[in-house]
Coordinates of C-alpha atoms in Angstrom, one line a residue:
X22 CA 107.6 122.8 111.7
X23 CA 105.3 121.9 114.6
X24 CA 106.4 119.9 117.6
X25 CA 107.8 116.6 116.3
X26 CA 105.9 114.2 118.6
X27 CA 102.6 115.9 117.6
X28 CA 103.6 115.6 113.9
X29 CA 104.5 111.9 114.2
X30 CA 101.3 111.1 116.0
X31 CA 99.4 112.4 113.0
X32 CA 101.6 111.1 110.2
X33 CA 103.2 107.9 111.4
X34 CA 101.2 104.7 111.0
X35 CA 101.9 101.0 111.4
X36 CA 100.2 98.0 109.8
X37 CA 100.4 94.4 108.9
X38 CA 99.9 93.6 105.1
X39 CA 99.9 89.9 104.3
X40 CA 101.0 90.5 100.7
X41 CA 104.1 92.4 102.0
X42 CA 105.0 89.5 104.2
X43 CA 104.3 87.0 101.4
X44 CA 106.8 88.6 99.0
X45 CA 109.4 89.1 101.7
X46 CA 109.2 85.4 102.5
X47 CA 110.0 84.7 98.8
X48 CA 113.0 87.1 99.1
X49 CA 114.2 85.1 102.1
X50 CA 113.9 81.8 100.2
X51 CA 115.9 83.4 97.3
X52 CA 118.7 84.5 99.7
X53 CA 118.3 82.2 102.8
X54 CA 122.0 82.5 104.0
X55 CA 121.6 86.3 104.3
X56 CA 118.7 86.0 106.7
X57 CA 120.1 84.2 109.7
X58 CA 116.9 84.6 111.8
X59 CA 115.0 82.8 109.1
X60 CA 117.5 80.3 107.9
X61 CA 115.9 77.3 109.5
X62 CA 112.5 78.1 108.1
X63 CA 114.0 78.7 104.7
X64 CA 115.9 75.4 104.6
X65 CA 112.8 73.4 105.6
X66 CA 110.6 75.2 103.1
X67 CA 113.0 74.8 100.2
X68 CA 113.2 71.1 101.0
X69 CA 109.4 70.9 100.9
X70 CA 108.9 72.8 97.7
X71 CA 108.7 70.8 94.5
X72 CA 111.8 71.1 92.3
X73 CA 109.8 73.0 89.6
X74 CA 108.8 75.6 92.1
X75 CA 112.4 76.1 93.3
X76 CA 113.5 76.6 89.7
X77 CA 110.8 79.2 89.2
X78 CA 111.7 80.8 92.5
X79 CA 115.2 81.5 91.3
X80 CA 114.0 82.6 87.9
X81 CA 111.6 85.2 89.2
X82 CA 114.1 86.2 91.9
X83 CA 116.6 87.1 89.2
X84 CA 113.9 88.9 87.2
X85 CA 112.6 91.1 90.1
X86 CA 115.7 92.0 92.3
X87 CA 115.0 89.0 94.6
X88 CA 111.3 90.0 94.8
X89 CA 112.0 93.4 96.3
X90 CA 111.0 95.3 93.2
X91 CA 107.9 93.0 92.8
X92 CA 106.5 94.6 96.0
X93 CA 106.2 98.1 94.6
X94 CA 102.6 97.6 93.5
X95 CA 101.7 97.6 97.3
X96 CA 101.6 101.3 97.4
X97 CA 101.1 102.2 101.0
X98 CA 98.4 104.9 100.8
X99 CA 96.0 102.7 98.8
X100 CA 93.7 100.1 100.3
X101 CA 92.1 97.0 98.9
X102 CA 95.0 94.6 99.2
X103 CA 95.6 94.8 102.9
X104 CA 93.5 91.9 104.1
X105 CA 94.9 88.9 102.2
X106 CA 97.6 87.7 99.9
X107 CA 95.0 86.9 97.3
X108 CA 93.9 90.5 97.2
X109 CA 97.5 91.6 96.5
X110 CA 97.8 89.0 93.7
X111 CA 94.6 90.3 92.2
X112 CA 96.3 93.7 91.8
X113 CA 99.1 92.0 89.9
X114 CA 96.5 90.4 87.7
X115 CA 95.1 93.8 86.9
X116 CA 98.4 95.2 85.7
X117 CA 98.8 95.7 81.9
X118 CA 101.9 94.4 80.1
X119 CA 103.9 97.6 80.5
X120 CA 103.0 98.0 84.2
X121 CA 104.1 94.4 84.9
X122 CA 107.4 94.8 83.1
X123 CA 108.1 98.0 85.0
X124 CA 107.2 96.3 88.3
X125 CA 109.5 93.4 87.7
X126 CA 112.5 95.4 86.4
X127 CA 112.2 98.1 89.0
X128 CA 113.0 101.8 88.8
X129 CA 116.4 101.4 87.1
X130 CA 115.0 101.9 83.6
X131 CA 112.8 104.8 82.4
X132 CA 109.3 103.7 81.3
X133 CA 109.8 105.2 77.8
X134 CA 112.9 103.1 77.4
X135 CA 111.1 100.0 78.5
X136 CA 108.2 100.8 76.1
X137 CA 110.7 101.1 73.2
X138 CA 112.2 97.7 74.1
X139 CA 108.7 96.1 74.3
X140 CA 108.1 97.4 70.8
X141 CA 111.1 95.5 69.5
X142 CA 113.8 98.2 69.6
X143 CA 117.2 97.0 70.6
X144 CA 120.4 98.9 71.5
X145 CA 123.5 98.4 73.6
X146 CA 121.6 98.7 76.8
X147 CA 119.1 96.1 75.7
X148 CA 122.0 93.7 74.9
X149 CA 123.4 94.2 78.4
X150 CA 120.1 93.1 80.1
X151 CA 120.0 89.7 81.8
X152 CA 118.3 87.0 79.6
X153 CA 115.4 86.9 82.0
X154 CA 114.7 90.6 81.4
X155 CA 115.0 90.3 77.6
X156 CA 112.5 87.4 77.7
X157 CA 110.2 89.5 80.0
X158 CA 110.2 92.3 77.5
X159 CA 109.4 90.0 74.6
X160 CA 106.7 88.1 76.3
X161 CA 105.3 90.2 79.2
X162 CA 101.8 88.7 79.5
X163 CA 103.2 85.2 79.4
X164 CA 105.6 86.1 82.1
X165 CA 102.8 87.6 84.2
X166 CA 100.7 84.5 83.8
X167 CA 103.7 82.3 84.9
X168 CA 104.5 84.6 87.8
X169 CA 100.9 84.4 89.1
X170 CA 100.8 80.7 88.7
X171 CA 104.0 80.4 90.7
X172 CA 102.7 82.7 93.5
X173 CA 99.5 80.7 93.9
X174 CA 101.4 77.4 93.9
X175 CA 103.7 78.7 96.6
X176 CA 100.8 80.2 98.7
X177 CA 99.9 77.0 100.6
X178 CA 103.5 76.8 101.8
X179 CA 103.4 80.4 103.0
X180 CA 100.0 79.8 104.7
X181 CA 101.5 77.2 107.1
X182 CA 104.0 79.8 108.4
X183 CA 101.5 82.7 108.2
X184 CA 99.2 80.8 110.6
X185 CA 102.1 80.8 113.2
X186 CA 103.4 84.3 112.8
X187 CA 100.2 86.4 112.1
X188 CA 99.2 86.7 115.8
X189 CA 102.6 88.1 116.7
X190 CA 102.4 90.6 113.8
X191 CA 98.9 91.7 114.7
X192 CA 100.1 92.1 118.3
X193 CA 103.1 94.1 117.2
X194 CA 100.8 96.5 115.3
X195 CA 98.6 97.2 118.4
X196 CA 101.7 97.6 120.6
X197 CA 103.2 99.9 118.0
X198 CA 100.1 102.0 117.9
X199 CA 100.2 102.4 121.7
X200 CA 103.9 103.4 121.6
X201 CA 103.3 105.9 118.8
X202 CA 100.6 107.5 121.0
X203 CA 102.9 107.6 124.0
X204 CA 106.3 108.3 122.6
X205 CA 106.4 108.5 118.8
X206 CA 110.0 109.8 118.6
X207 CA 111.4 107.1 120.8
X208 CA 109.4 104.4 118.9
X209 CA 110.5 105.5 115.5
X210 CA 114.2 105.8 116.7
X211 CA 114.3 102.1 117.5
X212 CA 112.9 100.8 114.3
X213 CA 116.4 100.3 112.8
X214 CA 120.0 101.2 113.7
X215 CA 120.5 103.0 110.4
X216 CA 117.3 105.0 110.6
X217 CA 118.1 108.3 112.4
X218 CA 115.4 110.6 113.7
X219 CA 116.3 114.3 113.8
X220 CA 114.3 117.3 114.8
X221 CA 113.6 118.5 111.2
X222 CA 114.3 115.4 109.1
X223 CA 114.7 111.6 108.9
X224 CA 117.9 110.0 107.6
X225 CA 118.3 106.4 106.2
X226 CA 121.8 105.2 105.8
X227 CA 121.9 102.6 103.0
X228 CA 124.2 102.4 99.9
X229 CA 123.6 106.2 100.0
X230 CA 122.1 108.4 102.6
X231 CA 118.4 109.4 102.1
X232 CA 117.2 112.5 103.8
X233 CA 113.5 113.4 104.2
X234 CA 112.3 116.7 105.7
X235 CA 109.1 116.2 107.6
X236 CA 107.7 119.3 105.9
X237 CA 107.9 117.4 102.6
X238 CA 106.3 114.2 103.8
X239 CA 102.6 113.3 104.0
X240 CA 102.9 109.9 105.7
X241 CA 105.4 107.5 107.1
X242 CA 104.1 103.9 106.8
X243 CA 105.7 101.2 108.9
X244 CA 105.0 97.6 107.7
X245 CA 105.6 94.8 110.3
X246 CA 107.4 91.7 109.1
X247 CA 109.2 88.6 110.5
X248 CA 111.2 88.3 107.3
X249 CA 112.7 91.8 106.8
X250 CA 115.7 91.6 109.1
X251 CA 118.5 92.6 108.6
X252 CA 117.3 95.0 105.8
X253 CA 116.6 98.6 106.3
X254 CA 113.7 98.4 103.8
X255 CA 112.7 101.7 102.4
X256 CA 110.1 102.4 99.8
X257 CA 109.8 106.0 98.3
X258 CA 106.5 107.0 96.8
X259 CA 106.6 110.8 96.5
X260 CA 105.3 112.3 99.7
X261 CA 104.9 108.8 101.2
X262 CA 107.7 106.6 102.5
X263 CA 107.4 102.9 103.6
X264 CA 109.7 101.3 106.1
X265 CA 110.0 97.7 107.1
X266 CA 109.6 97.0 110.9
X267 CA 111.2 93.8 112.1
X268 CA 109.1 91.7 114.5
X269 CA 110.8 88.9 116.5
X270 CA 108.8 85.8 117.0
X271 CA 109.5 83.4 119.8
X272 CA 111.5 80.5 118.5
X273 CA 112.9 82.3 115.5
X274 CA 114.9 85.1 117.0
X275 CA 118.1 86.1 115.2
X276 CA 121.0 83.8 115.7
X277 CA 124.6 84.9 116.0
X278 CA 126.1 83.8 112.7
X279 CA 128.1 85.2 109.8
X280 CA 125.9 85.0 106.7
X281 CA 127.4 82.6 104.2
X282 CA 126.6 84.8 101.2
X283 CA 128.4 87.7 102.8
X284 CA 131.5 85.6 103.3
X285 CA 131.3 84.4 99.7
X286 CA 131.1 88.0 98.4
X287 CA 134.2 89.0 100.5
X288 CA 136.1 86.0 99.2
X289 CA 135.7 87.3 95.6
X290 CA 138.0 90.2 96.4
X291 CA 140.7 88.1 98.1
X292 CA 142.3 87.1 94.8
X293 CA 143.7 89.9 92.5
X294 CA 143.2 87.8 89.4
X295 CA 139.6 87.1 90.2
X296 CA 139.0 90.8 91.0
X297 CA 140.6 91.7 87.6
X298 CA 138.3 89.2 85.8
X299 CA 135.3 90.8 87.5
X300 CA 136.3 94.3 86.5
X301 CA 136.7 93.1 82.8
X302 CA 133.3 91.6 82.9
X303 CA 131.7 94.8 84.1
X304 CA 132.7 96.5 80.8
X305 CA 132.2 93.8 78.2
X306 CA 131.0 90.1 78.0
X307 CA 133.7 87.5 77.5
X308 CA 133.8 83.8 77.2
X309 CA 136.3 81.6 79.1
X310 CA 138.7 81.4 76.2
X311 CA 138.8 85.1 75.8
X312 CA 139.3 85.7 79.6
X313 CA 142.2 83.2 79.6
X314 CA 143.9 85.1 76.8
X315 CA 143.2 88.5 78.4
X316 CA 144.5 87.7 81.8
X317 CA 147.2 85.1 81.0
X318 CA 145.6 82.4 83.0
X319 CA 144.6 78.8 82.1
X320 CA 141.0 78.1 81.2
X321 CA 140.5 75.7 84.1
X322 CA 141.7 78.5 86.5
X323 CA 139.3 80.9 84.8
X324 CA 136.4 78.5 85.2
X325 CA 137.2 78.2 89.0
X326 CA 137.1 82.0 89.3
X327 CA 133.9 82.3 87.3
X328 CA 132.2 79.7 89.4
X329 CA 132.8 81.8 92.5
X330 CA 131.8 85.0 90.8
X331 CA 128.5 83.4 89.6
X332 CA 127.8 81.9 93.0
X333 CA 128.4 85.2 94.7
X334 CA 125.9 86.9 92.4
X335 CA 128.4 89.2 90.6
X336 CA 128.2 87.6 87.2
X337 CA 125.6 86.0 85.0
X338 CA 126.1 83.8 81.9
X339 CA 124.4 83.3 78.6
X340 CA 125.1 80.7 75.9
X341 CA 125.7 82.0 72.4
X342 CA 126.1 79.1 70.0
X343 CA 128.8 76.8 71.5
X344 CA 130.3 79.6 73.7
X345 CA 129.1 80.7 77.1
X346 CA 129.6 84.4 77.7
X347 CA 129.8 86.0 81.1
X348 CA 128.9 89.6 82.1
X349 CA 129.4 91.4 85.4
X350 CA 126.4 92.9 87.3
X351 CA 127.2 96.5 88.2
X352 CA 124.3 96.8 90.6
X353 CA 125.7 93.9 92.7
X354 CA 128.8 95.9 93.4
X355 CA 126.7 99.0 94.3
X356 CA 124.9 96.7 96.8
X357 CA 128.1 95.9 98.7
X358 CA 127.8 99.0 100.8
X359 CA 124.4 97.8 101.9
X360 CA 125.8 94.3 102.6
X361 CA 128.4 95.8 104.8
X362 CA 125.9 97.9 106.8
X363 CA 123.6 94.9 107.2
X364 CA 126.5 92.7 108.4
X365 CA 127.3 95.3 111.1
X366 CA 123.6 95.3 112.1
X367 CA 123.5 91.5 112.6
X368 CA 124.0 90.0 116.0
X369 CA 127.7 89.5 116.9
X370 CA 128.6 85.8 116.4
X371 CA 129.6 84.0 119.6
X372 CA 133.1 82.6 119.4
X373 CA 133.8 79.4 121.3
X374 CA 135.9 80.2 124.4
X375 CA 138.8 77.8 125.2
X376 CA 138.7 76.5 128.8
X377 CA 141.6 77.5 131.1
X378 CA 144.8 75.6 130.9
X379 CA 144.2 73.7 134.1
X380 CA 140.7 72.6 133.0
X381 CA 142.2 71.2 129.8
X382 CA 144.7 69.2 131.7
X383 CA 141.9 67.6 133.7

């Protein structure tokens, strides 16, 4: 391995990609409470969006892992989509049905398995899919058309914010290039608290630890964003890895707050009955009546627990006849480790300090 600074100057790059920022903005709108630095913008934008777009926002968020999987077509070593959001959306338009399904469902399922499902094959794994994914598999081209229509309808709302943030993002790219030339190791080390730069390898501490030897990498691509915080966003594309680089913009710097969605998730595990209900739903779908019998709890109490589980994102529901069945989402539990890391990464909330006793008397 040659000298690390020399290697990084050759293999580390930084860029602004409008399509990358566009999809991350949708991710923030889907999870506004989690992004305290963008909460004000998200609340204003959600109020401005038509109700039909907000409904589609949550539909496609559920389908695409909150738009994070939907970004994987922006492969970092290819060009042609870097100059505008429209160029990125044209790449989505060019995808065939199988490619679009794979894009929206992410890397969890093997392409051959997805192909069989698209051909009408059903099995236990298919029945465990969320309704949005089953509909996607049955009508992929219709879903792609609706997804693109949604993106173009949202684009004017994004444009208003893009006009404000783009100069700062372009500036961050130029400053980053200067820092890479001057001190690439120091620059890369401050990209994120859970990205560790070692002499022979990089480590990313997420739900699991990812280690990449420099000798096995062709390129490290940094993508600047005002929406990525607090995520350590990592894309793995063989010999290429992509990393989100947070850019603070004057007026929207991170606030000291506990994310409401994090508090809600922690609340789920504060009640043993609710925790037991969640565990049951991870193994099999149940309706309210069945859960009440299984856990010896009244149906109204079960409904209260289920509402919290659904609101926290651990459970989804589906109507079958006159019954509504609930099923736990295993991947949401696996995400808890990431949520804890991101909570630690966020600014420390400022607690109000009581005045001294003598001041209170006055």
